[in-house]
Amino acid sequence: MLETAFAALGTTNHVSIDAFTDRIAAGEALMRARERVLFLHDRLSVFQPESELSLLNASAGCASVPVGNDAFFLLRESKRYSALSGGAFSITTRALSALWEIHARCGTVPSRAEVEHALLLVNDEDVALDDDAQTAELRRFGQSVDLGAIAKGYAADEVRRILIEGGVTGALINLGGTVSVIGEGKHVGIQHPDRMTGIPMGRVLLSDGCAVTSGDYERYYEVDGTRYHHILDPRTGYPSRSDLRSVTLIGESALALDALSTAVFVLGAEQGLPLIQQAGCEAVFVTKNLDVFCTEGLRGNFELL
Ligand code: AMP
Ligand code: MG
């Protein structure tokens, strides 16, 4: 077994390899994969003051900035998923997230006026991309974006690609709950929303595929018994209040699943289902009442614990 654990993209990342054609090549691929994730963190994190995304945000409303291949690709994909989800997925929620983060630190709730003000800045159509120059611009002063809802999925796909190129035939990639499996079946837990991290309420047997979850228990704070979590509804400016505690999507592209799981979590099971069907992936829903249900294609692979 070859493995590595490291911090990046705001989470702890674990990659373990249990089957390969050549041990040395697999070890080198593992190091390359880790470097790749750290590189993406440096370029894409809005918490890194010098990252491409931070420079884009700092230039909002006044200038376009050159961005690298990864950021450009992810900005374009984000706009696509935003349009596809009718705006439920919107990277321009950053202005709102920043507001909620300040209040989370103080243990307070923003006023409706503060929320309304930040909400005016949410519209992914204002992310202007120039293909020829490979530059990006946020059209309005004060706007900002973050790729927190899609970057881990992309990073997981990149780790997978690098490991496979290095002759790896069996691996478990887990970037803070964004999971990708190479090779034979491995069990992936569906986290219980009210129990300690690592305590599952069900599990899925995953072979050569990915599983990505969005849930209200991943990051939140409470004021007077109300939970304020980190996934914002771009229609209201408040943490989303659908019928879901979590949704886990299973399919081939972690990037697609990451974007869609965030969108479906915002939209709720009923409105989210067409997106899931259109993308050809499967889903496990955990509802507010802690009922668990899954799509047809998972029957036989999903087990309630
Ligand atoms: P995820 O855990 O993949 O659902 O992504 C949640 C993260 O994405 C949050 O921590 C925010 O940084 C950002 N975010 C919050 N709400 C949205 C939204 N509606 N669309 C896109 N990104 C969001
Ligand atoms: Mg996501």
XYZ file of C-alpha atoms and ligand atoms in Angstrom:
329
model
C 0.000 0.000 0.000
C 1.284 3.458 -0.968
C -0.394 6.456 0.630
C -0.261 10.159 1.324
C -2.284 12.596 3.428
C -2.016 16.363 3.147
C -3.924 19.598 3.659
C -5.123 21.576 0.608
C -8.322 23.080 -0.824
C -9.553 23.757 2.702
C -9.638 20.111 3.703
C -7.596 16.991 4.442
C -6.822 14.829 1.445
C -6.026 11.113 1.507
C -4.836 9.063 -1.444
C -4.016 5.369 -1.095
C -2.885 2.988 -3.813
C -3.295 -0.772 -3.455
C -2.675 -2.082 -6.986
C -0.218 -1.039 -9.688
C 1.853 -2.348 -12.565
C 5.131 -0.892 -11.229
C 5.765 0.148 -7.638
C 8.286 2.910 -8.400
C 6.132 4.421 -11.177
C 3.091 4.309 -8.870
C 5.021 6.054 -6.058
C 6.157 8.767 -8.472
C 2.615 9.218 -9.763
C 1.390 9.588 -6.188
C 3.900 12.403 -5.582
C 2.960 14.082 -8.862
C -0.733 13.865 -7.959
C -0.091 15.473 -4.581
C 1.938 18.274 -6.193
C -0.885 18.827 -8.672
C -3.455 19.300 -5.889
C -1.152 21.700 -4.030
C -0.617 23.629 -7.288
C -4.391 23.876 -7.824
C -4.796 25.093 -4.257
C -2.259 27.890 -4.842
C -3.933 29.004 -8.066
C -7.601 28.616 -7.171
C -8.108 29.272 -3.469
C -9.797 32.568 -2.601
C -8.074 32.319 0.775
C -4.640 32.676 -0.883
C -4.158 36.432 -1.424
C -1.932 35.890 -4.483
C -4.047 33.232 -6.197
C -5.425 33.870 -9.673
C -8.926 33.862 -8.225
C -8.029 36.436 -5.579
C -6.546 38.696 -8.264
C -9.701 38.278 -10.354
C -11.838 39.223 -7.341
C -9.629 42.188 -6.495
C -10.062 43.523 -10.063
C -13.870 43.201 -10.117
C -15.578 45.975 -12.017
C -12.359 47.508 -13.264
C -10.118 45.144 -15.253
C -9.804 41.757 -16.877
C -6.990 39.535 -15.629
C -5.049 36.715 -17.271
C -5.818 33.316 -15.760
C -4.142 29.936 -16.201
C -5.626 26.923 -17.968
C -7.136 25.392 -14.821
C -8.867 28.549 -13.621
C -10.122 29.379 -17.113
C -11.503 25.865 -17.600
C -13.215 25.887 -14.190
C -14.712 29.343 -14.695
C -16.181 28.197 -17.994
C -17.505 24.946 -16.516
C -18.971 26.876 -13.589
C -20.856 29.197 -15.917
C -22.172 26.131 -17.749
C -23.422 24.480 -14.534
C -24.877 27.759 -13.365
C -26.935 28.041 -16.569
C -27.864 24.333 -16.424
C -29.141 24.643 -12.841
C -31.041 27.885 -13.393
C -28.556 29.657 -11.120
C -28.809 27.257 -8.146
C -25.080 26.758 -8.663
C -23.484 30.222 -8.749
C -19.809 30.915 -8.075
C -20.669 34.612 -7.635
C -22.185 33.647 -4.249
C -18.743 34.593 -2.856
C -19.936 38.060 -1.752
C -22.690 36.354 0.244
C -20.358 33.661 1.638
C -17.958 36.375 2.801
C -20.821 38.118 4.624
C -21.964 34.881 6.273
C -18.364 34.015 7.245
C -17.987 37.298 9.141
C -21.227 36.669 11.025
C -20.269 33.043 11.701
C -17.135 34.280 13.443
C -19.226 36.631 15.596
C -22.031 34.118 16.195
C -24.567 36.502 14.659
C -26.931 36.466 11.665
C -26.675 39.125 8.930
C -29.533 41.601 8.650
C -31.928 41.247 5.741
C -30.512 44.496 4.310
C -26.963 43.086 4.359
C -28.145 39.909 2.640
C -30.123 41.870 0.021
C -27.106 44.055 -0.699
C -24.766 41.068 -1.244
C -27.457 39.260 -3.239
C -27.384 42.043 -5.858
C -23.867 40.881 -6.744
C -24.856 37.257 -7.436
C -25.076 36.496 -11.149
C -22.686 34.144 -12.936
C -23.479 35.826 -16.250
C -21.300 38.674 -14.988
C -18.240 36.401 -15.203
C -16.900 37.456 -18.616
C -14.417 35.145 -20.307
C -12.287 35.994 -23.322
C -11.236 32.749 -25.044
C -8.613 34.310 -27.303
C -6.810 36.274 -24.611
C -7.596 33.674 -21.859
C -8.637 36.433 -19.507
C -11.519 36.744 -17.088
C -13.378 39.722 -15.702
C -16.119 40.267 -13.148
C -18.328 42.926 -14.635
C -19.433 44.687 -11.475
C -17.525 46.371 -8.674
C -17.655 44.336 -5.453
C -18.394 41.030 -7.169
C -16.327 37.989 -6.298
C -16.250 34.305 -7.106
C -15.094 31.141 -5.399
C -14.667 27.674 -6.819
C -15.256 25.857 -3.526
C -18.215 23.950 -4.936
C -16.363 22.536 -7.949
C -12.572 22.623 -7.394
C -12.298 19.451 -5.285
C -14.144 17.496 -7.963
C -11.747 18.742 -10.622
C -8.766 17.997 -8.369
C -10.051 14.443 -7.749
C -10.360 13.897 -11.520
C -6.804 15.185 -11.981
C -5.422 12.866 -9.266
C -7.230 9.963 -10.922
C -5.803 10.813 -14.370
C -2.234 11.121 -13.036
C -2.413 7.835 -11.109
C -3.834 5.924 -14.091
C -1.072 7.379 -16.317
C 1.404 6.030 -13.732
C 0.055 2.492 -14.111
C -2.078 2.493 -10.959
C -4.888 -0.075 -11.171
C -6.333 0.214 -7.660
C -6.706 3.362 -5.537
C -8.959 5.276 -3.196
C -8.803 9.047 -3.640
C -10.565 11.026 -0.916
C -10.297 14.807 -1.082
C -12.259 15.786 2.012
C -15.218 13.539 1.150
C -14.959 13.911 -2.630
C -14.178 10.312 -3.469
C -12.821 8.636 -6.576
C -12.101 4.923 -6.853
C -9.762 3.305 -9.370
C -10.307 -0.395 -9.896
C -12.384 -2.880 -7.946
C -15.198 -2.141 -5.543
C -14.598 -0.136 -2.395
C -17.234 0.866 0.111
C -17.915 4.591 0.378
C -19.836 5.719 3.449
C -22.791 8.118 3.379
C -22.120 10.314 6.417
C -24.842 10.474 9.087
C -25.738 14.211 9.232
C -25.980 14.245 13.040
C -23.172 11.907 14.044
C -19.409 12.311 14.308
C -17.460 12.500 11.043
C -16.819 8.974 9.805
C -20.041 7.468 11.211
C -22.076 6.458 8.148
C -25.806 5.881 7.797
C -25.327 3.855 4.641
C -22.726 2.791 2.149
C -22.296 2.415 -1.580
C -20.081 -0.095 -3.332
C -18.085 1.907 -5.848
C -15.970 0.475 -8.679
C -14.138 2.774 -11.104
C -16.236 5.807 -10.271
C -16.729 8.833 -8.075
C -18.985 9.828 -5.200
C -19.460 13.460 -4.152
C -21.618 14.783 -1.309
C -23.055 18.170 -0.419
C -24.542 18.390 3.065
C -25.646 20.873 5.705
C -23.382 19.273 8.354
C -20.102 19.940 6.542
C -19.683 23.533 7.717
C -22.211 25.384 9.849
C -22.867 27.439 12.956
C -25.934 27.797 15.106
C -27.728 30.820 16.537
C -30.745 30.303 18.828
C -31.110 26.704 17.696
C -31.130 27.521 13.964
C -28.423 25.996 11.819
C -26.710 28.252 9.264
C -24.678 26.109 6.871
C -22.265 26.925 4.045
C -24.340 26.191 0.921
C -26.230 29.330 -0.038
C -29.391 29.592 -2.066
C -28.593 32.237 -4.723
C -32.310 33.038 -4.948
C -32.655 34.060 -1.289
C -29.119 34.777 -0.049
C -29.706 32.476 2.932
C -28.385 28.953 3.539
C -30.505 26.700 1.349
C -33.661 25.313 2.924
C -34.651 22.431 0.706
C -35.983 19.083 1.920
C -32.427 17.660 2.040
C -29.773 17.197 4.717
C -27.405 15.799 2.097
C -27.161 14.489 -1.426
C -24.483 12.126 -2.671
C -24.034 11.771 -6.413
C -22.333 8.787 -8.028
C -20.925 8.791 -11.535
C -17.826 9.135 -13.667
C -16.726 12.771 -13.492
C -16.073 14.159 -10.007
C -16.134 17.687 -11.442
C -19.663 17.219 -12.801
C -20.828 15.521 -9.595
C -19.336 18.266 -7.435
C -21.109 21.059 -9.321
C -24.369 19.121 -9.545
C -24.410 17.972 -5.903
C -24.222 21.600 -4.797
C -26.988 22.557 -7.247
C -29.233 19.621 -6.280
C -28.725 20.320 -2.590
C -30.022 23.864 -3.189
C -32.910 22.783 -5.441
C -34.095 19.828 -3.336
C -34.803 16.252 -4.431
C -37.786 16.873 -6.676
C -36.397 19.820 -8.632
C -32.899 18.312 -8.650
C -33.890 14.953 -10.104
C -34.094 16.108 -13.753
C -30.509 17.444 -13.481
C -29.355 14.088 -12.124
C -31.134 12.165 -14.873
C -29.820 14.484 -17.560
C -26.249 13.968 -16.310
C -26.717 10.189 -16.212
C -25.564 9.854 -12.598
C -27.080 8.173 -9.535
C -27.980 9.711 -6.184
C -28.506 8.986 -2.502
C -30.690 11.554 -0.726
C -30.867 12.070 3.027
C -33.954 14.130 3.880
C -34.723 16.467 6.770
C -36.531 13.534 8.487
C -33.412 11.395 8.002
C -35.179 9.238 5.434
C -32.743 7.824 2.919
C -33.619 7.041 -0.655
C -31.622 6.350 -3.778
C -32.115 6.326 -7.550
C -32.994 3.127 -9.430
C -29.474 2.411 -10.727
C -28.042 2.108 -7.203
C -30.412 -0.597 -5.956
C -28.233 -3.554 -5.037
C -25.158 -1.349 -4.551
C -26.539 0.733 -1.705
C -26.788 -0.595 1.814
C -28.436 1.080 4.808
C -26.375 0.670 7.990
P -19.994 21.974 -1.860
O -19.538 21.481 -0.536
O -19.296 21.358 -3.033
O -21.476 21.893 -2.034
O -19.573 23.511 -1.988
C -19.875 24.462 -1.000
C -18.965 25.663 -1.138
O -19.199 26.318 -2.392
C -19.208 26.711 -0.074
O -18.323 26.545 1.005
C -18.989 28.035 -0.819
O -17.605 28.312 -0.891
C -19.461 27.714 -2.218
N -20.919 27.889 -2.420
C -21.898 28.093 -1.502
N -23.115 28.127 -2.075
C -22.917 27.934 -3.419
C -23.787 27.865 -4.553
N -25.108 27.965 -4.442
N -23.207 27.673 -5.767
C -21.867 27.559 -5.920
N -20.997 27.623 -4.894
C -21.513 27.795 -3.642
Mg -19.974 20.824 -4.918
